[in-house]
N, C-alpha and C. Protein backbone atom coordinates (compact mmCIF):
# COMPACT_ATOMS: atom_id res chain seq x y z
N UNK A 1 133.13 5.90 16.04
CA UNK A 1 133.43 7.16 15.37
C UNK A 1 132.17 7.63 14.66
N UNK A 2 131.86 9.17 15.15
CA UNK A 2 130.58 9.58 13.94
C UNK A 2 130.80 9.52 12.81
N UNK A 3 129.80 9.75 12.15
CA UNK A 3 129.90 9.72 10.57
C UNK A 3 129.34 11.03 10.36
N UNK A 4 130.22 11.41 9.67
CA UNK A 4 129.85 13.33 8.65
C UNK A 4 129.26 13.18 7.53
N UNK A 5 127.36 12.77 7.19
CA UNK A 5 127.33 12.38 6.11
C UNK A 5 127.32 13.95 5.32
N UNK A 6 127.29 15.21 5.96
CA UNK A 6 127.58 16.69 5.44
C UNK A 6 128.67 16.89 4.29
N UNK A 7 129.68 15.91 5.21
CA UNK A 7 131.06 15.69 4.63
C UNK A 7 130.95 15.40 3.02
N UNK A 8 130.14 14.51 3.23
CA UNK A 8 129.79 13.47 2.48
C UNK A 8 129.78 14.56 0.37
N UNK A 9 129.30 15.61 0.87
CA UNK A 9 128.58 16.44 0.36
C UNK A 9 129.61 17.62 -0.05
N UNK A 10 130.22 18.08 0.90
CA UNK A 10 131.39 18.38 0.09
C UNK A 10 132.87 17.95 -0.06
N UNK A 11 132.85 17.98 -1.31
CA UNK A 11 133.73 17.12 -2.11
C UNK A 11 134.85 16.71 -1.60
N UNK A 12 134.81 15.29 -0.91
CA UNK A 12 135.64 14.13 -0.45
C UNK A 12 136.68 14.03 -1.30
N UNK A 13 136.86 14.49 -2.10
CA UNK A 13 138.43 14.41 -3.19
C UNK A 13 139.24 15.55 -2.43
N UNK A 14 138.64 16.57 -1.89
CA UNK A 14 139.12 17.87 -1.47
C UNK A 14 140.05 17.58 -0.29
N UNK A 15 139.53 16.62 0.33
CA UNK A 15 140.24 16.53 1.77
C UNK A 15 141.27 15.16 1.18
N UNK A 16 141.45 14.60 0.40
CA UNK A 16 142.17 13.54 0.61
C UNK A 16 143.57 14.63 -0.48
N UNK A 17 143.11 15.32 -1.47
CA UNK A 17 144.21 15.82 -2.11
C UNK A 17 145.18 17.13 -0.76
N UNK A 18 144.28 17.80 -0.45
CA UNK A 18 144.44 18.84 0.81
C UNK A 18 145.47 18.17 1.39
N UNK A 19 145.54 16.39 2.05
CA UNK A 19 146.62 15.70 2.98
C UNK A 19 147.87 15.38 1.93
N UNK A 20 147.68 14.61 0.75
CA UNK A 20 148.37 14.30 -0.17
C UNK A 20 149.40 15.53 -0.53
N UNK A 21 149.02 16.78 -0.44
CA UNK A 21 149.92 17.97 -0.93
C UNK A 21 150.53 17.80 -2.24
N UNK A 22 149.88 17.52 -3.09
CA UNK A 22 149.94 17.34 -4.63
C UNK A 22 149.75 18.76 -5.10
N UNK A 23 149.12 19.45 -4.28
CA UNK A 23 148.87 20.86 -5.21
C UNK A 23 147.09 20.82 -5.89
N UNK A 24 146.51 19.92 -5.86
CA UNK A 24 145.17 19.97 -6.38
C UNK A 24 144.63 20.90 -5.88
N UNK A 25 143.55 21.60 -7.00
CA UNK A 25 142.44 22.48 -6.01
C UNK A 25 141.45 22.42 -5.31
N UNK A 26 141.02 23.16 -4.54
CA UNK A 26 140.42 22.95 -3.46
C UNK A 26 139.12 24.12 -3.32
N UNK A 27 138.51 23.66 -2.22
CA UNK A 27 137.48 25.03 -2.16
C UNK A 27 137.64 25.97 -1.49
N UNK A 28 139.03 26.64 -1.52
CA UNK A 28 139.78 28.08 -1.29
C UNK A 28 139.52 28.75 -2.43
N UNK A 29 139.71 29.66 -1.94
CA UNK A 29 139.01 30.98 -2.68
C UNK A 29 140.68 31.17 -3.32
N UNK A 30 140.83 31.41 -4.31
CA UNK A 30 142.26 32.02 -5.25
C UNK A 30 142.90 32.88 -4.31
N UNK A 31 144.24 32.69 -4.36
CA UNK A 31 144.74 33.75 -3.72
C UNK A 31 145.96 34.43 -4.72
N UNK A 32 147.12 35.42 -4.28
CA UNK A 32 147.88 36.23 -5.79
C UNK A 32 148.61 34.56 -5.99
N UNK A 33 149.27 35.25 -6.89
CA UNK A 33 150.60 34.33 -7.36
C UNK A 33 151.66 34.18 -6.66
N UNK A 34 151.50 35.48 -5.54
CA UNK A 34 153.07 35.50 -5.01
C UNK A 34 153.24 34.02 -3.30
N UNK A 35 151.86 33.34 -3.59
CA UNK A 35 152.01 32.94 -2.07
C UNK A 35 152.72 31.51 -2.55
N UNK A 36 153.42 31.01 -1.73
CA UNK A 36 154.37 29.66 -1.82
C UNK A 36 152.84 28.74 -1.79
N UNK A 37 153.77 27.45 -2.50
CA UNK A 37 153.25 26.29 -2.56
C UNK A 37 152.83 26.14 -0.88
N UNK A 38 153.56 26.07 -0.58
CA UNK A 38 153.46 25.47 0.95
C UNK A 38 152.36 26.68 1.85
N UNK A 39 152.50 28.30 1.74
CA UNK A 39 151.42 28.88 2.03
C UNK A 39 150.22 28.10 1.63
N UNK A 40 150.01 28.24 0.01
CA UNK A 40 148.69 27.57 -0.73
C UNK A 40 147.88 26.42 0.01
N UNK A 41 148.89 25.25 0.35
CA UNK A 41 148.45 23.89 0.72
C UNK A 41 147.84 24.47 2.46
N UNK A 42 148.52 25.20 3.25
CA UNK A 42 148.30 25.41 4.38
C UNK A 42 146.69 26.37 4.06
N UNK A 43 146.92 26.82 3.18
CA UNK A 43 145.27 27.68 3.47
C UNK A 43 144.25 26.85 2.88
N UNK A 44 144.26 25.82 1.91
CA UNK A 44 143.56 24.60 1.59
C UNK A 44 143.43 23.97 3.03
N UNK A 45 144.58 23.54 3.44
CA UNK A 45 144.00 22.64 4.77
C UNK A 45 143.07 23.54 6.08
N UNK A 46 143.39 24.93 6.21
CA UNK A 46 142.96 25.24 7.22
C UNK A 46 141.28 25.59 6.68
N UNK A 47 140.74 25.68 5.12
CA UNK A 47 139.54 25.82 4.96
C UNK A 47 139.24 24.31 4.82
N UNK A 48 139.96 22.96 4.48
CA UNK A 48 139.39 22.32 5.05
C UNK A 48 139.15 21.60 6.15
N UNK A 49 139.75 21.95 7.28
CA UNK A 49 139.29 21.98 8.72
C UNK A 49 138.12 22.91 9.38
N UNK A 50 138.13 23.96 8.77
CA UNK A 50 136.96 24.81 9.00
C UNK A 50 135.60 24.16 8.71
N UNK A 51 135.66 23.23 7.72
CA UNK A 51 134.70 23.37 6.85
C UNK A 51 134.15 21.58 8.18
N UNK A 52 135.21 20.95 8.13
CA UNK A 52 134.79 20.02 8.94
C UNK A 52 134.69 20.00 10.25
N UNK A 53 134.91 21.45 11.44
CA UNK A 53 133.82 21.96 12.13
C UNK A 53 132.68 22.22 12.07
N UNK A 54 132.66 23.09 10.59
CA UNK A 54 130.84 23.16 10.53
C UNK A 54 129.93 22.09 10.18
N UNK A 55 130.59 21.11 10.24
CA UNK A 55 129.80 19.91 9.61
C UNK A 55 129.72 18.92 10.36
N UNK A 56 130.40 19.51 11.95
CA UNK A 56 130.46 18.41 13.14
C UNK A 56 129.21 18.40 13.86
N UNK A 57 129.06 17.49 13.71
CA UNK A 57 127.46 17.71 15.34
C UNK A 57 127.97 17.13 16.47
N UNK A 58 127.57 18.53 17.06
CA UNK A 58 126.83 19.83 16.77
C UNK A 58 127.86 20.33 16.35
N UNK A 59 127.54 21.32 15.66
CA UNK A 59 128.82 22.57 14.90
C UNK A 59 129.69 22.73 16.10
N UNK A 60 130.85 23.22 15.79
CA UNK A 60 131.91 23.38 16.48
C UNK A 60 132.78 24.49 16.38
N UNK A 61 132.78 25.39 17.00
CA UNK A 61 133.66 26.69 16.62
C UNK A 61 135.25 26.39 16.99
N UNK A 62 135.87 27.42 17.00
CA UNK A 62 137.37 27.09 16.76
C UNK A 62 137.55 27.22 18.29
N UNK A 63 137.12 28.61 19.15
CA UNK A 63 137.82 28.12 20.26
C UNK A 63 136.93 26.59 21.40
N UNK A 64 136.33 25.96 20.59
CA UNK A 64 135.68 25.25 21.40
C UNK A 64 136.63 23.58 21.05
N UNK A 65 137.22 24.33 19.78
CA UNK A 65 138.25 22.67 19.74
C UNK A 65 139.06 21.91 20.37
N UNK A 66 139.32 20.97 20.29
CA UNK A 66 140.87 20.83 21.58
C UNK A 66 141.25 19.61 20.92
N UNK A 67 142.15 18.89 21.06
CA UNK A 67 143.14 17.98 21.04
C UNK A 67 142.16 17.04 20.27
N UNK A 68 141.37 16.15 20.82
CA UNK A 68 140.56 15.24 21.04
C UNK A 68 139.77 15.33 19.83
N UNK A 69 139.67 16.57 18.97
CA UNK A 69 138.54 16.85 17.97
C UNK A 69 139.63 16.81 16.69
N UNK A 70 140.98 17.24 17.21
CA UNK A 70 141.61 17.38 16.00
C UNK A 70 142.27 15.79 15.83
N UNK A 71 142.14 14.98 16.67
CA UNK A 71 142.28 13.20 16.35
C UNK A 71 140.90 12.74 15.68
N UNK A 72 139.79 13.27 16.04
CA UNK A 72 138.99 13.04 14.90
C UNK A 72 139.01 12.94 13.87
N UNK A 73 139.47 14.77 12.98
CA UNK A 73 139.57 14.82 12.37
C UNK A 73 140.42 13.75 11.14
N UNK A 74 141.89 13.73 12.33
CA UNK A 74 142.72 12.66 11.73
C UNK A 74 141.79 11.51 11.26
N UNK A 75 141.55 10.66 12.01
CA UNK A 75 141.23 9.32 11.84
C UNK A 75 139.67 9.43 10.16
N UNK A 76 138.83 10.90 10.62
CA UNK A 76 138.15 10.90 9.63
C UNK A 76 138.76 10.81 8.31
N UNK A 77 140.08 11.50 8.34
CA UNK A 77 141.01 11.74 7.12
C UNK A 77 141.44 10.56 6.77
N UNK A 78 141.27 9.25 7.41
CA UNK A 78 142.46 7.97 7.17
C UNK A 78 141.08 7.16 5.56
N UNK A 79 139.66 7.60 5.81
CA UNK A 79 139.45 7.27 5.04
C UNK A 79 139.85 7.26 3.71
N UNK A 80 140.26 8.23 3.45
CA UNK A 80 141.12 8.73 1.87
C UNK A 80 142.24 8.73 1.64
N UNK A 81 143.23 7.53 2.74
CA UNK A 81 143.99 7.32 2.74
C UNK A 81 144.58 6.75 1.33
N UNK A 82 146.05 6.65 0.70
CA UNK A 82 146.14 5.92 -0.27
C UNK A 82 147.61 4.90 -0.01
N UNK A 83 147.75 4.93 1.48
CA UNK A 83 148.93 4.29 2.05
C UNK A 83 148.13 3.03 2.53
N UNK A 84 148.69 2.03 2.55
CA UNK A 84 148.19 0.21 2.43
C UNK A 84 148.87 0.01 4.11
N UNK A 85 148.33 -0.15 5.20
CA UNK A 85 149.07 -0.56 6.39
C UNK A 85 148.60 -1.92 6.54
N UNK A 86 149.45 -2.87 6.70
CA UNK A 86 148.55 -3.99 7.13
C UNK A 86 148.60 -4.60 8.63
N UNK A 87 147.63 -5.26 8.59
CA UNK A 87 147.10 -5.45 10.33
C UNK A 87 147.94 -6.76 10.49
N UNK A 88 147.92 -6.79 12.12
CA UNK A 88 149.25 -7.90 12.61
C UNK A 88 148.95 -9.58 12.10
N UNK A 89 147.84 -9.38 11.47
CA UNK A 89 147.60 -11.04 11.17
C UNK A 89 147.56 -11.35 9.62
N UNK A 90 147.67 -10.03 9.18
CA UNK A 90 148.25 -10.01 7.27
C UNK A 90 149.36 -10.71 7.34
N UNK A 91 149.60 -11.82 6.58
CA UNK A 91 151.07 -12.42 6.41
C UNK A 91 151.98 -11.28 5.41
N UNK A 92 151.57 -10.28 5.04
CA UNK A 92 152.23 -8.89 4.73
C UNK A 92 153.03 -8.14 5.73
N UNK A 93 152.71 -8.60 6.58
CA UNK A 93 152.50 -7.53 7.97
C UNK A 93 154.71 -7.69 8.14
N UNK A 94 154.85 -6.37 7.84
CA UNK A 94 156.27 -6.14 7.96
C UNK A 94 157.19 -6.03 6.47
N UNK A 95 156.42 -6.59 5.97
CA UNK A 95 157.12 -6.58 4.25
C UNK A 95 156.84 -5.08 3.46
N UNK A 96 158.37 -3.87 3.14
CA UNK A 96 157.69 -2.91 2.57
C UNK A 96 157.28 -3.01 0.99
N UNK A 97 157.64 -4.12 0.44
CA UNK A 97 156.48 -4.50 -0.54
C UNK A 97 156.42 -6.07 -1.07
N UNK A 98 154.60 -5.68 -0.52
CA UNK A 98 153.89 -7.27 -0.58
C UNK A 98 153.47 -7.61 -1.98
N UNK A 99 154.07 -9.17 -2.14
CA UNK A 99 154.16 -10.16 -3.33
C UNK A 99 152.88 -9.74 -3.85
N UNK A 100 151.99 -9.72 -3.06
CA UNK A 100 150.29 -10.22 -3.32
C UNK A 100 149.04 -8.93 -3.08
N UNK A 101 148.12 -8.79 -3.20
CA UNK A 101 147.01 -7.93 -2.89
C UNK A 101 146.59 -8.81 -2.00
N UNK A 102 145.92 -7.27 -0.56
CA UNK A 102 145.42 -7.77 0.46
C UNK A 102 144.34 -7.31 1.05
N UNK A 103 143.64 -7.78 1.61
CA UNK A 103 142.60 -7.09 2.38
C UNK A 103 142.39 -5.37 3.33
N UNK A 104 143.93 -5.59 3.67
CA UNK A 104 144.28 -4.61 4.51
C UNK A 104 143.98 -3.31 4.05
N UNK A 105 143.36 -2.27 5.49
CA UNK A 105 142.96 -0.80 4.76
C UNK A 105 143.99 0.62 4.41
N UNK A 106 143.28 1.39 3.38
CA UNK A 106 144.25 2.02 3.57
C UNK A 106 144.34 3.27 4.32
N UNK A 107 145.29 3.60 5.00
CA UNK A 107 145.42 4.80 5.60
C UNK A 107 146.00 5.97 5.03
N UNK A 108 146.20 6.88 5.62
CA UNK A 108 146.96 8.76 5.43
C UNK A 108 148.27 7.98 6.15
N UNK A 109 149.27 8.36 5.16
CA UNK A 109 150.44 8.19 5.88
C UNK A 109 151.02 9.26 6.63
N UNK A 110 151.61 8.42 7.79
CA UNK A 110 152.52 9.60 9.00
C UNK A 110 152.84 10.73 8.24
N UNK A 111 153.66 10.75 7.22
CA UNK A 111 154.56 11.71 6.56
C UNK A 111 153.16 12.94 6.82
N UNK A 112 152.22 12.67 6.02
CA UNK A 112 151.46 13.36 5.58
C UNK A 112 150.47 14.25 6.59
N UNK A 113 150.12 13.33 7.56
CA UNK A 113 149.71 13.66 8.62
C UNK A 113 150.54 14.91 9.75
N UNK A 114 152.07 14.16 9.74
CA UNK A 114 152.57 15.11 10.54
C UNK A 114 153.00 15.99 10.02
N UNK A 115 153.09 16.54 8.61
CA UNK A 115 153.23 17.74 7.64
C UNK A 115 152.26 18.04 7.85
N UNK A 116 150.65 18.00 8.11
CA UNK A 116 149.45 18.45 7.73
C UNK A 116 149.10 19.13 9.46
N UNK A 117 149.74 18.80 10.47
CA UNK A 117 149.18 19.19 11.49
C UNK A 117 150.34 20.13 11.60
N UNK A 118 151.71 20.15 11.06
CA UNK A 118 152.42 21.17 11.10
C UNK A 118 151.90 22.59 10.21
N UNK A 119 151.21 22.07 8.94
CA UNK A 119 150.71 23.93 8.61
C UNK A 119 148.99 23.47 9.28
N UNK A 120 148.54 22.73 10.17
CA UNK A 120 147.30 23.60 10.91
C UNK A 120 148.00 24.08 12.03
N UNK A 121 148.81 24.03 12.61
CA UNK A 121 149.01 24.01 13.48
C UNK A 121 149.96 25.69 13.55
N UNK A 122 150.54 26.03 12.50
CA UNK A 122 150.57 27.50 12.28
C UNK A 122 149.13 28.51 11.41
N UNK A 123 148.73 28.01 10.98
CA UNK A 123 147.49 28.30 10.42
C UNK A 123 147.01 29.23 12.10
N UNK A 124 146.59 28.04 12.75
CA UNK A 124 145.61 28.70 13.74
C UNK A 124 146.37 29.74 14.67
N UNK A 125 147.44 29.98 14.45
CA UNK A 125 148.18 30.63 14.91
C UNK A 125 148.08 32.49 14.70
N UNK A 126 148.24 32.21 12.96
CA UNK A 126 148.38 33.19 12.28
C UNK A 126 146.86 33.60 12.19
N UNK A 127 145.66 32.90 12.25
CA UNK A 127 144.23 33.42 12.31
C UNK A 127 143.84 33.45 13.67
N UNK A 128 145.17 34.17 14.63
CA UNK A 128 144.32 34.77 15.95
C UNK A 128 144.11 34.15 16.99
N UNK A 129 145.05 32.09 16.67
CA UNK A 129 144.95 31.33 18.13
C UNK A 129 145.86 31.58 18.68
N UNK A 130 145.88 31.72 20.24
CA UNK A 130 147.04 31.74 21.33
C UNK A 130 147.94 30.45 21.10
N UNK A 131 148.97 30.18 20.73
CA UNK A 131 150.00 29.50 21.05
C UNK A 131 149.67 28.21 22.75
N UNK A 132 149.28 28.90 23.45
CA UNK A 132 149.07 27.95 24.53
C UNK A 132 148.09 27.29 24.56
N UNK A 133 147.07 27.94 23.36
CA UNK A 133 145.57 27.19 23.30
C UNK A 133 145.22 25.98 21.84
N UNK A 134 146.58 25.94 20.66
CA UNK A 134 146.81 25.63 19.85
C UNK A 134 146.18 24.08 20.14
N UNK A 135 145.01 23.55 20.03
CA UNK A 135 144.96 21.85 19.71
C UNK A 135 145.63 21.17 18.80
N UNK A 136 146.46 21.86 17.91
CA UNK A 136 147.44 20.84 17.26
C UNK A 136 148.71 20.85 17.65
N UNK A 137 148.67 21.53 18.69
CA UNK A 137 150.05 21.18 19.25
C UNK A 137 150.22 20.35 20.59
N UNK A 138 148.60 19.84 20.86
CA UNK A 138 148.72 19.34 22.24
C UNK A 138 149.43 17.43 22.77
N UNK A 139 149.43 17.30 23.78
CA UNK A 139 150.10 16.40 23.58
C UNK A 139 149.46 14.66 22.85
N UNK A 140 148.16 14.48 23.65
CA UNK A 140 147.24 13.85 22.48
C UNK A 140 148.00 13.72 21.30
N UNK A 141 147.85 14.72 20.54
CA UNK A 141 148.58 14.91 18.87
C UNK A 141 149.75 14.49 18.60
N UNK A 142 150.22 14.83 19.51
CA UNK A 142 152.00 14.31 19.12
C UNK A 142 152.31 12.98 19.57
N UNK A 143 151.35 12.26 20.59
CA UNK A 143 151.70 10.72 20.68
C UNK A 143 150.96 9.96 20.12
N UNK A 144 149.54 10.34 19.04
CA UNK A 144 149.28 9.88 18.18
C UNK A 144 149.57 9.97 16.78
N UNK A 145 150.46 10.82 16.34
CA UNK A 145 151.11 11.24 15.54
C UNK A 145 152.46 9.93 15.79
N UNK A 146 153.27 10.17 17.00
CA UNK A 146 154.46 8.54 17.51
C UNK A 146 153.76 7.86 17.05
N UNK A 147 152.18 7.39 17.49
CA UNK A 147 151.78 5.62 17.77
C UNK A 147 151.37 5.61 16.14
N UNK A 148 151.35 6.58 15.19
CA UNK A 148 150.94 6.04 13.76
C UNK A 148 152.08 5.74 13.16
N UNK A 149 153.06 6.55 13.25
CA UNK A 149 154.18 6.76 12.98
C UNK A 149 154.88 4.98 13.16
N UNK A 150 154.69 4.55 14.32
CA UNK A 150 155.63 3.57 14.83
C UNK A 150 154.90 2.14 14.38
N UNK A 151 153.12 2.24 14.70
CA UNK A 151 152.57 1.44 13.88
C UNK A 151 153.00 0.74 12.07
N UNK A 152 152.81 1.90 11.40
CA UNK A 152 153.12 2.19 10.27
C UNK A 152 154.49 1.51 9.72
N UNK A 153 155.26 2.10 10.26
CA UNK A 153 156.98 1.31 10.85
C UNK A 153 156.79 -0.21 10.62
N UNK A 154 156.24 -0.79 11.63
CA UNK A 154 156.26 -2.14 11.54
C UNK A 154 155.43 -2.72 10.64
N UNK A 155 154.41 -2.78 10.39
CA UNK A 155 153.46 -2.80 9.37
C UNK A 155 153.83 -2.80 7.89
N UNK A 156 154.47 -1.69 7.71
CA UNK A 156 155.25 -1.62 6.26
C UNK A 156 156.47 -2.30 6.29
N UNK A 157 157.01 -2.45 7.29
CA UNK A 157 158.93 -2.92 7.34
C UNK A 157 159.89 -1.61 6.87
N UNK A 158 159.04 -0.11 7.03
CA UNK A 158 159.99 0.90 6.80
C UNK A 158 160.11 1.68 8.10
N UNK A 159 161.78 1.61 8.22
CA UNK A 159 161.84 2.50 9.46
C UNK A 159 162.39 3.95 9.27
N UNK A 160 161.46 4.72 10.39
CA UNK A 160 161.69 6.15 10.71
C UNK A 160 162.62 6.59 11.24
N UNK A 161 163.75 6.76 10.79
CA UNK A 161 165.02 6.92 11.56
C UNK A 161 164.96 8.43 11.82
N UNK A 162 165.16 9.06 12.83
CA UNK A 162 165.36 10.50 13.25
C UNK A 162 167.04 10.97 12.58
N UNK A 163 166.53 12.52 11.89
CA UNK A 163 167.69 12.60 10.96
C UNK A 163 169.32 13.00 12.14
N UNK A 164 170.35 12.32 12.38
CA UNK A 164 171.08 13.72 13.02
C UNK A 164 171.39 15.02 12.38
N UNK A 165 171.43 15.25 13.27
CA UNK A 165 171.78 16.89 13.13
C UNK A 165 173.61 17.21 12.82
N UNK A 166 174.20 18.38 12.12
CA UNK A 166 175.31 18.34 12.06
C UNK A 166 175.43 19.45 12.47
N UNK A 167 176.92 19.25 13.65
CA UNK A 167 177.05 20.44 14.51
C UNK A 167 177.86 21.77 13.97
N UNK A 168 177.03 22.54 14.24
CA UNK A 168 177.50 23.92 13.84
C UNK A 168 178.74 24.29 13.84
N UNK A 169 179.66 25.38 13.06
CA UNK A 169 180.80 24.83 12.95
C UNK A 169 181.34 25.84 13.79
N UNK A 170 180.71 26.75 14.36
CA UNK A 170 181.08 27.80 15.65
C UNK A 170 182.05 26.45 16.75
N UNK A 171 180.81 25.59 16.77
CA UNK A 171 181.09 24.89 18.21
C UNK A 171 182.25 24.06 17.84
N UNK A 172 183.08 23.91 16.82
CA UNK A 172 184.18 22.66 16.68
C UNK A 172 185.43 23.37 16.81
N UNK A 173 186.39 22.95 17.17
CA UNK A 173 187.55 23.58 16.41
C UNK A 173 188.16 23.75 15.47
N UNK A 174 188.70 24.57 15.05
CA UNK A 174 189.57 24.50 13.43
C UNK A 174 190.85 23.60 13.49
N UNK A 175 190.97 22.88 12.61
CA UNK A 175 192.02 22.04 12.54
C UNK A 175 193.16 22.91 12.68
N UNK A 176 194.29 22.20 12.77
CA UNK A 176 195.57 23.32 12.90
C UNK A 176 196.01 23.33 11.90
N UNK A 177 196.62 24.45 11.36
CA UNK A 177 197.32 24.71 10.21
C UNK A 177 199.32 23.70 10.19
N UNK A 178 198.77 23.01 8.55
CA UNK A 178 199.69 21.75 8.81
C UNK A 178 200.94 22.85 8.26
N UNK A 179 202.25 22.92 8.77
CA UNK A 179 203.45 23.71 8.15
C UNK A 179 203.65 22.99 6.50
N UNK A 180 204.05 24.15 6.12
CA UNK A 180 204.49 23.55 4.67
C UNK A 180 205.70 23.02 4.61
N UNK A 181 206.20 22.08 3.90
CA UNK A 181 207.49 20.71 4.03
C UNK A 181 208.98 21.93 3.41
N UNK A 182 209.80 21.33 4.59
CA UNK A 182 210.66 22.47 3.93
C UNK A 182 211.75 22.54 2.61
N UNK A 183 212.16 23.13 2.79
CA UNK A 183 212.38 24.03 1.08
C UNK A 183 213.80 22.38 0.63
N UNK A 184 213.83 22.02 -1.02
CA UNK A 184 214.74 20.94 -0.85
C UNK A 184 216.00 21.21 -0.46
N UNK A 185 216.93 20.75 0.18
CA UNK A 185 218.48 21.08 0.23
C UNK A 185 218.97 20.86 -1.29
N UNK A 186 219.84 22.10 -0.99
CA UNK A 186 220.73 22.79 -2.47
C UNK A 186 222.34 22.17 -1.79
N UNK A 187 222.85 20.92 -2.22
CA UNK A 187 223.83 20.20 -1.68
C UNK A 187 224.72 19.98 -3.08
């Protein structure tokens, strides 16, 4: 993996709070009051993805990105990770919390990751990318997005259960209307 010592240079707190979605500031320019939290964090992340094109060698423009650059990015991001995964030979390895301190590094957790490629991934949308040309939506992304996801899983001993869904109530039937019990006999 290269090293961005550019990166280096601007402020490495920026990109680890940017994934975290704590709300910290960033080197976005202010915007009104009226934009959501979740707008805010999405225009933090998409200036700092910009910012770590221009700092790629060789520079890298947007339509020249693809799949492959935005797993970069990821894995560059795992440095500022503050999630503890441990590797298969940690006697940790499966416990979601270990007795002891360990060697093991830390990563960007799934959560965070796959929230973070969900607002780049409208970001580039809304600044003028085609939908079919979107690198964060390609497939690359989404089975490394699974293999962290599932890693992570075992590693911690926490599992990702997919939520069900509850079916709309168009599609069920209405129970039947129960008769009311009849009137007492007057005997």
């Amino acid at each position: 993996m290269d090293s961005f010592p550019e990166m280096d240079s601007f402020n490495l707190e920026n990109a680890s709070l940017n994934v975290s979605n704590n709300g910290a500031t960033s080197l976005a320019t202010p915007s009104s009051s009226t934009s959501s939290r979740y707008e805010n964090q999405k225009r933090r992340d998409w200036n700092t993805f910009g910012q770590y094109l221009k700092n790629h060698r060789p520079p890298l423009s947007l339509s020249m990105c693809s799949g492959a650059h935005v797993l970069e990015f990821l894995r560059y991001l795992d440095q500022f990770g503050k999630t503890k995964v441990h590797t298969f030979n940690c006697p940790f390895y499966g416990l979601p919390n270990p007795p002891a301190p360990c060697p093991c590094p830390l990563r960007q957790a799934w959560g965070s990751l796959d929230a973070l490629i969900g607002r780049l991934r409208a970001a580039f949308e809304e600044n003028g990318g085609k939908p079919e040309a979107n690198p964060f939506g390609t497939r690359a992304v989404r089975l490394y997005l699974r293999e962290v996801r599932d890693l992570q899983s075992k590693a911690r001993g926490i599992s990702y259960e997919k939520k069900k869904r509850k079916r709309p109530l168009a599609n069920q039937t209405p129970p039947l209307p129960v008769p009311p019990p009849p009137p007492p006999s007057a005997s």
